[in-house]
Amino acid sequence: MYEYNSVLPYGNQMLVNINGEDYTIFDQYCLLPKCSCTDTSLTIVSVEETNETAEELCSVTLKYGKKKWGIAEGASSPIALGAIRSAIEEQNADFYNQLHLRHKKLKAIYLNCRQKNFPPVQPVTALKVGRNDPCPCGSGKKYKKCCL
């Protein structure tokens, strides 16, 4: 899982106000090229007035394609999941489409970087050396007298 704002630190941050407090939503996605999942992990963190992140409110799992929400495994939330969901949906117009576009953008960046940095491995072609050809080890002797 890769966090959107870690890859694109100056990308659009998603914010939400829950019970009078401001929170930042950090979204993470699976970037496996052949994976068609719509899973995301949302970490909701309170924001201080100095714009420095403070404590985490909760971690949420979301299948944005099916709009299926859940609390992340091993996590707890002081605020009901339904209240968090309704606040996010009300304050972020077209929330699920935003998640889809952000996921798509990260996958495109990942694939582009992968293609540039990891070209396909070319098979090594064995050089056929005749008995009377110079030895490929560089000794200067004939292959039959050196490495045969």
C-alpha positions as a printed Julia matrix, in Angstrom:
148×3 Matrix{Float64}:
   0.0     0.0     0.0
   1.33    3.42   -0.97
   0.11    6.69    0.49
  -1.03    9.29   -2.04
   0.52   12.26   -0.23
   3.83   10.43    0.22
   4.14   10.0    -3.54
   2.62   13.4    -4.35
   3.33   15.54   -1.25
   1.91   18.67   -2.85
  -1.16   16.88   -4.19
  -4.63   17.74   -2.99
  -5.09   16.92    0.66
  -8.46   15.67    1.72
  -9.81   17.35    4.84
 -12.84   16.68    7.01
 -14.38   18.35   10.04
 -15.8    15.88   12.56
 -17.52   17.16   15.7
 -15.93   20.59   15.3
 -12.33   19.32   14.86
 -10.34   19.37   11.63
  -8.77   16.18   10.33
  -6.61   15.22    7.35
  -7.41   12.02    5.47
  -4.37   10.06    4.29
  -5.33    7.5     1.64
  -3.26    4.44    0.71
  -3.66    2.16   -2.29
  -2.5    -1.15   -3.72
  -0.4    -0.53   -6.85
   0.06   -4.03   -8.2
  -0.23   -3.64  -11.99
  -2.65   -6.52  -12.64
  -4.74   -5.99   -9.49
  -8.19   -4.54  -10.12
  -9.13   -4.03   -6.47
 -10.78   -0.88   -5.21
  -9.36   -1.2    -1.71
  -8.01    1.78    0.11
  -6.88    2.38    3.63
  -7.77    5.75    5.16
  -5.9     7.13    8.14
  -7.67   10.07    9.73
  -5.32   12.36   11.65
  -6.12   15.51   13.61
  -4.54   18.75   12.41
  -3.19   21.38   14.77
  -3.39   25.08   13.95
   0.29   25.05   12.98
  -0.51   22.56   10.16
   1.56   19.87   11.81
  -0.16   16.54   12.08
  -0.97   15.36   15.56
  -2.62   12.21   16.83
  -4.42    9.63   14.74
  -8.18    9.44   15.15
  -8.61    6.08   13.43
  -7.72    3.84   10.51
 -10.48    2.79    8.15
 -10.64    0.27    5.33
 -12.79    1.11    2.35
 -13.74   -0.64   -0.87
 -14.61    2.54   -2.73
 -16.11    0.66   -5.68
 -18.76   -0.89   -3.42
 -18.76    1.89   -0.77
 -18.04   -0.71    1.91
 -16.48    0.76    5.07
 -14.83   -0.92    8.05
 -12.46   -0.21   10.93
  -8.92   -1.42   10.16
  -7.86   -4.65   11.81
  -6.49   -4.05   15.29
  -7.64   -0.43   15.31
 -10.32    1.32   17.31
 -12.15    4.59   16.9
 -13.47    6.99   19.56
 -16.06    8.19   17.04
 -18.61    5.87   15.41
 -17.73    4.76   11.89
 -21.1     5.96   10.62
 -20.42    9.5    11.86
 -17.0     9.52   10.21
 -18.44    8.21    6.95
 -21.3    10.7     6.8
 -18.99   13.64    7.61
 -16.55   12.64    4.86
 -19.29   12.06    2.28
 -21.05   15.36    3.08
 -17.91   17.52    3.05
 -16.08   15.94    0.11
 -18.25   16.1    -2.96
 -17.83   13.08   -5.22
 -15.57   11.39   -2.62
 -15.59    7.92   -4.16
 -14.72    9.25   -7.62
 -11.83   11.23   -6.07
 -10.48    8.03   -4.54
 -10.79    6.25   -7.9
  -8.91    9.04   -9.71
  -6.19    9.19   -7.04
  -5.74    5.4    -7.22
  -5.59    5.51  -11.01
  -3.0     8.33  -10.91
  -0.75    6.46   -8.46
  -0.93    3.3   -10.55
   0.07    5.24  -13.67
   3.02    6.82  -11.86
   4.08    3.43  -10.51
   3.9     1.76  -13.94
   5.81    4.61  -15.59
   8.6     4.45  -13.01
   8.73    0.68  -13.2
   9.06    0.73  -17.0
  11.82    3.35  -16.89
  13.84    1.78  -14.09
  13.33   -1.9   -14.73
  13.44   -2.7   -18.44
  12.54   -6.29  -19.33
  15.41   -8.7   -18.85
  16.94   -9.71  -22.17
  17.9   -13.37  -22.41
  21.62  -13.95  -22.52
  22.67  -15.41  -25.81
  25.48  -17.89  -25.55
  28.36  -17.21  -27.89
  29.23  -20.38  -29.81
  32.96  -20.79  -29.97
  34.63  -23.16  -32.41
  37.58  -25.37  -31.35
  40.1   -23.35  -33.35
  38.69  -19.89  -32.46
  40.46  -17.71  -29.87
  39.32  -18.53  -26.33
  36.67  -16.09  -24.98
  38.51  -15.92  -21.64
  41.04  -13.58  -23.28
  44.14  -15.76  -22.86
  45.02  -15.55  -26.56
  45.2   -19.35  -26.9
  42.94  -21.42  -29.09
  39.79  -22.57  -27.34
  40.76  -26.27  -27.75
  44.09  -25.66  -25.93
  42.63  -23.4   -23.17
  39.11  -23.81  -21.81
  37.79  -26.8   -23.8
